[in-house]
Each structure stands twice: as structure tokens, then as C-alpha cells.
């Protein structure tokens, strides 16, 4: 009897001890979770950029993912292409910021302004661009609003344009910026995406000169990005290590808008 009592006491003690350990662990974990949450909650909130509104530690995670995808997609991935026969005959027209016209745009007066790293500008005519090797692509153009369409474009590969005009120093910089002649629509690109082998300065659609509503005389076709980055009617191109202003990023869309 004495022995049994002693044993029972021991078991009770063990149980109490185990309960205490479990309870302490529970409190400890709960505290850590709460502490972590407080830490995140009190961390500074981003006020600018694509992660505006995110707490700094989350922003760091977002930036890491973004960097991973940028490097992965820009360098290794070729967008799927299609036979010409699959290209839409009636190409969808979406949006016309910077190309809506009160008086018809004077195509003859148009020149592409290339802002060099030196601060000087070079001006390139359409005939000069047409004299460079032509590249064509038929691919599925995607708009962030949810539609897509297989379309057929022709023009100068951006990377060929860079080589021809000796802009290698410029493409050491991180970003490429493009704006319409009236500067009301503008985009920023990470340079690797601009230099992607499928990125074109396009002057043709379905083997015809680019129609006004699709960006005559010259538009960007950048298949690794959503439609918003495919600027119609390019007026100027610039290069920088700071992000160029970007029309849709300013309204909260992803700056990279990659596919
Ligand atoms: N200048 C200019 N370029 C632009 C736009 C615009 O409003 N203005 N809209 C963009 C968007 S959101 C898309 S989906 C495509 C549409 O191109 P499309 O009209 O040739 O189909 O152009 C892009 N380039
Ligand atoms: Mo779009």
C-alpha cells in the first residue's frame, strides 16, 4: 500500500511536470508568435514603389522573389511563337494614352530620340531603322485586363538596335525608359528584359506599316511583359540606374509586369 502510494505520487509529479513543460512551451511559442507579429507590425511601412504598403521585412521577401523571377525569366525563357496563319487578321486595339489625336500625328516629322549616357541625344529616322535587319514574331499578346490574342509584328530587334548604334555602355545601366512623343504615356523596363532576343522596336503589324491606333510609326513589342509595357508610338528612349517613371506602376501595377 505504501509502495503504491509512493508510485502514484511519483506519477502525479511526472504528470504535473509534463503539463508544466507543455504549458511553458505553449506560452513560449505563443509569445514568439506574438513578438514576431509585433515586430512586423511595428516595422516601417513602404510608402513608394511596387511594395508600397508592405512592411519592410515582407518587402525584402517580395524583392527577393521579384529578383529571382526577373533573372530567371529574362535570361532563360523564350516566349512561345506560332505560325503566321494563326495570327489575328483583325487586331484588337486597346488603349490610346499618348496617341489620341486632335490633329493627325505628323509621321514625316517623327524621329526617335535616343538619350545617351553622356547626356547627348541621337536622333534616328524610321528609314534608318528599316535599313537594319528585320525580325518578325507571332506570339500571344497578353493584356493585364484578361484578354490575349495571337498577333504578328515586324521590326528591329532591340538588341540589334543597341549594337548598331553602339549603345553598349548605356545597356550596362539597369533600366531602359520609353515615352510617347507627348510624354503622357511612359514605361520603365529592366534592361535584361529589353535586351531579351524577342524584344522588338516594331514598325509593322501583319506585314503592313503599323496603323496609327497600334502605335505608328514605331512601338515596343516585348513578349516577356504584359501589354501595358508594350508602348505605342515611341518618342524617346533613355537609360539609367534609377527606375524610369512608369505610367501604370504609378497607379499601383507591378513595375516589372513580367510573364
Ligand atoms: N502609347 C500607349 N501605348 C500603350 C497603351 C496606351 O494607352 N498608350 N496601352 C498599353 C496596353 S494596356 C496594351 S494592352 C497595349 C495594347 O496594344 P494594342 O492596342 O495594339 O492591342 O498597348 C499598350 N501600349
Ligand atoms: Mo493592357
GROMACS .gro file of C-alpha atoms and ligand atoms in nm:
model
  284
    1UNK     CA    1   0.000   0.000   0.000
    2UNK     CA    2   0.275   0.239   0.098
    3UNK     CA    3   0.461   0.147  -0.214
    4UNK     CA    4   0.160   0.208  -0.435
    5UNK     CA    5   0.103   0.549  -0.284
    6UNK     CA    6   0.462   0.644  -0.339
    7UNK     CA    7   0.436   0.532  -0.701
    8UNK     CA    8   0.118   0.728  -0.753
    9UNK     CA    9   0.276   1.039  -0.609
   10UNK     CA   10   0.565   0.999  -0.844
   11UNK     CA   11   0.334   0.962  -1.142
   12UNK     CA   12   0.139   1.270  -1.038
   13UNK     CA   13   0.461   1.460  -1.012
   14UNK     CA   14   0.563   1.347  -1.360
   15UNK     CA   15   0.227   1.443  -1.496
   16UNK     CA   16   0.248   1.782  -1.332
   17UNK     CA   17   0.595   1.831  -1.465
   18UNK     CA   18   0.492   1.734  -1.817
   19UNK     CA   19   0.187   1.957  -1.803
   20UNK     CA   20   0.407   2.240  -1.689
   21UNK     CA   21   0.656   2.182  -1.972
   22UNK     CA   22   0.378   2.169  -2.231
   23UNK     CA   23   0.220   2.479  -2.089
   24UNK     CA   24   0.552   2.664  -2.079
   25UNK     CA   25   0.622   2.560  -2.439
   26UNK     CA   26   0.277   2.676  -2.541
   27UNK     CA   27   0.333   3.011  -2.374
   28UNK     CA   28   0.680   3.035  -2.523
   29UNK     CA   29   0.564   2.967  -2.878
   30UNK     CA   30   0.266   3.194  -2.839
   31UNK     CA   31   0.494   3.468  -2.711
   32UNK     CA   32   0.732   3.421  -3.000
   33UNK     CA   33   0.448   3.439  -3.248
   34UNK     CA   34   0.308   3.749  -3.083
   35UNK     CA   35   0.656   3.903  -3.065
   36UNK     CA   36   0.710   3.828  -3.431
   37UNK     CA   37   0.382   3.983  -3.519
   38UNK     CA   38   0.457   4.294  -3.310
   39UNK     CA   39   0.798   4.316  -3.477
   40UNK     CA   40   0.640   4.302  -3.821
   41UNK     CA   41   0.357   4.533  -3.720
   42UNK     CA   42   0.596   4.796  -3.585
   43UNK     CA   43   0.841   4.770  -3.879
   44UNK     CA   44   0.837   5.061  -4.122
   45UNK     CA   45   0.578   5.053  -4.399
   46UNK     CA   46   0.689   5.120  -4.754
   47UNK     CA   47   0.539   5.435  -4.898
   48UNK     CA   48   0.674   5.412  -5.250
   49UNK     CA   49   0.747   5.152  -5.515
   50UNK     CA   50   0.562   4.838  -5.608
   51UNK     CA   51   0.560   4.712  -5.250
   52UNK     CA   52   0.406   5.032  -5.114
   53UNK     CA   53   0.201   4.944  -4.808
   54UNK     CA   54   0.406   4.633  -4.725
   55UNK     CA   55   0.610   4.619  -4.406
   56UNK     CA   56   0.985   4.631  -4.465
   57UNK     CA   57   1.061   4.263  -4.382
   58UNK     CA   58   0.783   4.150  -4.617
   59UNK     CA   59   0.912   4.390  -4.876
   60UNK     CA   60   1.253   4.225  -4.855
   61UNK     CA   61   1.092   3.887  -4.921
   62UNK     CA   62   0.893   4.032  -5.211
   63UNK     CA   63   1.205   4.186  -5.359
   64UNK     CA   64   1.391   3.855  -5.337
   65UNK     CA   65   1.112   3.674  -5.524
   66UNK     CA   66   1.094   3.954  -5.776
   67UNK     CA   67   1.469   3.936  -5.837
   68UNK     CA   68   1.454   3.561  -5.875
   69UNK     CA   69   1.179   3.583  -6.136
   70UNK     CA   70   1.342   3.872  -6.316
   71UNK     CA   71   1.667   3.683  -6.361
   72UNK     CA   72   1.502   3.355  -6.439
   73UNK     CA   73   1.257   3.480  -6.699
   74UNK     CA   74   1.466   3.745  -6.866
   75UNK     CA   75   1.761   3.528  -6.945
   76UNK     CA   76   1.645   3.173  -7.000
   77UNK     CA   77   1.297   3.181  -7.128
   78UNK     CA   78   1.175   3.219  -7.487
   79UNK     CA   79   0.810   3.307  -7.527
   80UNK     CA   80   0.613   3.056  -7.735
   81UNK     CA   81   0.568   3.152  -8.103
   82UNK     CA   82   0.303   3.048  -8.356
   83UNK     CA   83   0.272   3.006  -8.734
   84UNK     CA   84   0.177   3.325  -8.925
   85UNK     CA   85  -0.151   3.159  -9.027
   86UNK     CA   86  -0.265   3.173  -8.664
   87UNK     CA   87  -0.220   3.549  -8.630
   88UNK     CA   88  -0.537   3.756  -8.589
   89UNK     CA   89  -0.637   3.948  -8.903
   90UNK     CA   90  -0.838   4.197  -8.701
   91UNK     CA   91  -0.602   4.301  -8.424
   92UNK     CA   92  -0.758   4.421  -8.104
   93UNK     CA   93  -0.697   4.786  -8.019
   94UNK     CA   94  -0.687   4.861  -7.652
   95UNK     CA   95  -0.593   5.197  -7.516
   96UNK     CA   96  -0.465   5.521  -7.664
   97UNK     CA   97  -0.296   5.732  -7.399
   98UNK     CA   98  -0.037   5.949  -7.572
   99UNK     CA   99  -0.158   5.858  -7.921
  100UNK     CA  100  -0.508   6.005  -7.928
  101UNK     CA  101  -0.504   6.280  -8.181
  102UNK     CA  102  -0.670   6.614  -8.219
  103UNK     CA  103  -0.480   6.676  -8.541
  104UNK     CA  104  -0.322   6.376  -8.719
  105UNK     CA  105   0.025   6.295  -8.595
  106UNK     CA  106   0.291   6.408  -8.843
  107UNK     CA  107   0.474   6.083  -8.920
  108UNK     CA  108   0.714   6.257  -9.160
  109UNK     CA  109   0.843   6.477  -8.877
  110UNK     CA  110   0.892   6.187  -8.637
  111UNK     CA  111   1.239   6.089  -8.519
  112UNK     CA  112   1.331   5.856  -8.237
  113UNK     CA  113   1.527   6.039  -7.967
  114UNK     CA  114   1.793   5.819  -7.805
  115UNK     CA  115   1.920   5.976  -7.483
  116UNK     CA  116   2.278   5.862  -7.435
  117UNK     CA  117   2.468   5.814  -7.110
  118UNK     CA  118   2.682   6.118  -7.200
  119UNK     CA  119   2.371   6.335  -7.176
  120UNK     CA  120   2.364   6.393  -7.553
  121UNK     CA  121   2.083   6.267  -7.774
  122UNK     CA  122   2.098   6.087  -8.107
  123UNK     CA  123   1.801   6.107  -8.344
  124UNK     CA  124   1.711   5.807  -8.559
  125UNK     CA  125   1.469   5.810  -8.854
  126UNK     CA  126   1.228   5.532  -8.949
  127UNK     CA  127   1.418   5.471  -9.274
  128UNK     CA  128   1.737   5.417  -9.076
  129UNK     CA  129   1.560   5.161  -8.857
  130UNK     CA  130   1.411   4.989  -9.162
  131UNK     CA  131   1.760   4.957  -9.310
  132UNK     CA  132   1.861   4.731  -9.017
  133UNK     CA  133   1.791   4.356  -9.029
  134UNK     CA  134   1.420   4.287  -8.981
  135UNK     CA  135   1.294   4.039  -8.721
  136UNK     CA  136   0.939   3.905  -8.708
  137UNK     CA  137   0.742   3.741  -8.431
  138UNK     CA  138   0.398   3.579  -8.399
  139UNK     CA  139   0.307   3.533  -8.035
  140UNK     CA  140   0.024   3.553  -7.784
  141UNK     CA  141  -0.002   3.916  -7.674
  142UNK     CA  142  -0.143   3.941  -7.321
  143UNK     CA  143  -0.313   4.234  -7.154
  144UNK     CA  144  -0.341   4.252  -6.773
  145UNK     CA  145  -0.712   4.313  -6.815
  146UNK     CA  146  -0.751   3.949  -6.909
  147UNK     CA  147  -0.760   3.924  -7.287
  148UNK     CA  148  -0.494   3.779  -7.515
  149UNK     CA  149  -0.454   3.748  -7.890
  150UNK     CA  150  -0.203   3.590  -8.124
  151UNK     CA  151  -0.055   3.874  -8.326
  152UNK     CA  152   0.218   3.924  -8.583
  153UNK     CA  153   0.479   4.200  -8.562
  154UNK     CA  154   0.789   4.301  -8.756
  155UNK     CA  155   1.072   4.540  -8.677
  156UNK     CA  156   1.422   4.571  -8.540
  157UNK     CA  157   1.533   4.354  -8.254
  158UNK     CA  158   1.608   4.592  -7.966
  159UNK     CA  159   1.944   4.419  -7.905
  160UNK     CA  160   2.039   4.469  -8.274
  161UNK     CA  161   1.948   4.836  -8.248
  162UNK     CA  162   2.172   4.868  -7.939
  163UNK     CA  163   2.465   4.704  -8.117
  164UNK     CA  164   2.420   4.906  -8.436
  165UNK     CA  165   2.413   5.240  -8.252
  166UNK     CA  166   2.697   5.145  -8.014
  167UNK     CA  167   2.483   5.177  -7.703
  168UNK     CA  168   2.663   4.904  -7.508
  169UNK     CA  169   2.768   5.145  -7.234
  170UNK     CA  170   2.405   5.250  -7.193
  171UNK     CA  171   2.286   4.890  -7.154
  172UNK     CA  172   2.528   4.839  -6.866
  173UNK     CA  173   2.277   5.053  -6.677
  174UNK     CA  174   1.989   4.876  -6.503
  175UNK     CA  175   1.686   5.034  -6.669
  176UNK     CA  176   1.553   5.144  -7.005
  177UNK     CA  177   1.283   5.411  -7.021
  178UNK     CA  178   1.049   5.490  -7.311
  179UNK     CA  179   0.798   5.771  -7.358
  180UNK     CA  180   0.545   5.879  -7.621
  181UNK     CA  181   0.634   6.198  -7.814
  182UNK     CA  182   0.384   6.392  -7.600
  183UNK     CA  183   0.525   6.227  -7.281
  184UNK     CA  184   0.181   6.127  -7.149
  185UNK     CA  185   0.245   5.750  -7.160
  186UNK     CA  186   0.575   5.623  -7.035
  187UNK     CA  187   0.727   5.297  -6.921
  188UNK     CA  188   1.035   5.163  -6.743
  189UNK     CA  189   1.193   4.825  -6.820
  190UNK     CA  190   1.468   4.625  -6.656
  191UNK     CA  191   1.748   4.622  -6.914
  192UNK     CA  192   1.770   4.238  -6.936
  193UNK     CA  193   1.406   4.224  -7.049
  194UNK     CA  194   1.465   4.499  -7.306
  195UNK     CA  195   1.768   4.304  -7.434
  196UNK     CA  196   1.571   3.978  -7.449
  197UNK     CA  197   1.608   3.827  -7.801
  198UNK     CA  198   1.231   3.859  -7.869
  199UNK     CA  199   1.202   4.230  -7.783
  200UNK     CA  200   1.134   4.440  -8.095
  201UNK     CA  201   1.110   4.802  -8.198
  202UNK     CA  202   0.818   4.721  -8.427
  203UNK     CA  203   0.715   4.921  -8.736
  204UNK     CA  204   0.494   4.652  -8.897
  205UNK     CA  205   0.185   4.456  -8.800
  206UNK     CA  206   0.064   4.172  -9.028
  207UNK     CA  207   0.335   4.271  -9.279
  208UNK     CA  208   0.188   4.622  -9.316
  209UNK     CA  209   0.309   4.954  -9.174
  210UNK     CA  210   0.187   4.992  -8.815
  211UNK     CA  211  -0.161   5.154  -8.808
  212UNK     CA  212  -0.192   5.476  -8.603
  213UNK     CA  213  -0.402   5.314  -8.327
  214UNK     CA  214  -0.139   5.040  -8.284
  215UNK     CA  215   0.140   5.291  -8.237
  216UNK     CA  216   0.265   5.427  -8.572
  217UNK     CA  217   0.537   5.478  -8.664
  218UNK     CA  218   0.721   5.269  -8.402
  219UNK     CA  219   0.608   5.072  -8.097
  220UNK     CA  220   0.762   4.838  -7.848
  221UNK     CA  221   0.684   4.466  -7.868
  222UNK     CA  222   0.816   4.299  -7.555
  223UNK     CA  223   0.671   3.946  -7.533
  224UNK     CA  224   0.815   3.878  -7.185
  225UNK     CA  225   0.589   4.152  -7.046
  226UNK     CA  226   0.219   4.229  -7.028
  227UNK     CA  227   0.060   4.467  -7.280
  228UNK     CA  228   0.097   4.771  -7.054
  229UNK     CA  229   0.474   4.770  -7.119
  230UNK     CA  230   0.430   4.747  -7.499
  231UNK     CA  231   0.441   5.124  -7.550
  232UNK     CA  232   0.279   5.251  -7.869
  233UNK     CA  233   0.440   5.541  -8.061
  234UNK     CA  234   0.784   5.563  -7.905
  235UNK     CA  235   0.919   5.918  -7.893
  236UNK     CA  236   1.228   5.869  -7.680
  237UNK     CA  237   1.444   5.600  -7.523
  238UNK     CA  238   1.663   5.659  -7.216
  239UNK     CA  239   1.893   5.453  -6.994
  240UNK     CA  240   1.951   5.483  -6.618
  241UNK     CA  241   2.033   5.313  -6.291
  242UNK     CA  242   1.722   5.458  -6.131
  243UNK     CA  243   1.379   5.333  -6.227
  244UNK     CA  244   1.230   5.542  -6.508
  245UNK     CA  245   0.881   5.668  -6.437
  246UNK     CA  246   0.611   5.423  -6.538
  247UNK     CA  247   0.250   5.516  -6.607
  248UNK     CA  248   0.084   5.201  -6.470
  249UNK     CA  249   0.333   5.141  -6.187
  250UNK     CA  250   0.240   5.490  -6.062
  251UNK     CA  251  -0.118   5.360  -6.041
  252UNK     CA  252  -0.016   5.054  -5.839
  253UNK     CA  253   0.056   4.791  -6.105
  254UNK     CA  254   0.365   4.572  -6.076
  255UNK     CA  255   0.667   4.765  -6.204
  256UNK     CA  256   0.810   4.461  -6.381
  257UNK     CA  257   0.481   4.321  -6.516
  258UNK     CA  258   0.664   4.014  -6.641
  259UNK     CA  259   0.501   3.699  -6.772
  260LIG     N1  260   0.104   5.497  -7.601
  260LIG     C1  261   0.035   5.397  -7.546
  260LIG     N2  262   0.084   5.271  -7.551
  260LIG     C2  263   0.015   5.168  -7.496
  260LIG     C3  264  -0.108   5.191  -7.429
  260LIG     C4  265  -0.156   5.324  -7.425
  260LIG     O1  266  -0.263   5.356  -7.369
  260LIG     N3  267  -0.083   5.424  -7.485
  260LIG     N4  268  -0.176   5.087  -7.372
  260LIG     C5  269  -0.100   4.963  -7.345
  260LIG     C6  270  -0.186   4.848  -7.317
  260LIG     S1  271  -0.261   4.842  -7.166
  260LIG     C7  272  -0.199   4.745  -7.405
  260LIG     S2  273  -0.286   4.605  -7.365
  260LIG     C8  274  -0.142   4.753  -7.540
  260LIG     C9  275  -0.249   4.733  -7.645
  260LIG     O2  276  -0.196   4.736  -7.773
  260LIG     P1  277  -0.291   4.731  -7.897
  260LIG     O3  278  -0.388   4.847  -7.886
  260LIG     O4  279  -0.205   4.738  -8.018
  260LIG     O5  280  -0.366   4.600  -7.888
  260LIG     O6  281  -0.077   4.875  -7.565
  260LIG    C10  282  -0.005   4.928  -7.457
  260LIG     N5  283   0.067   5.045  -7.502
  261LIG    MO1  284  -0.337   4.630  -7.144
   0.00000   0.00000   0.00000
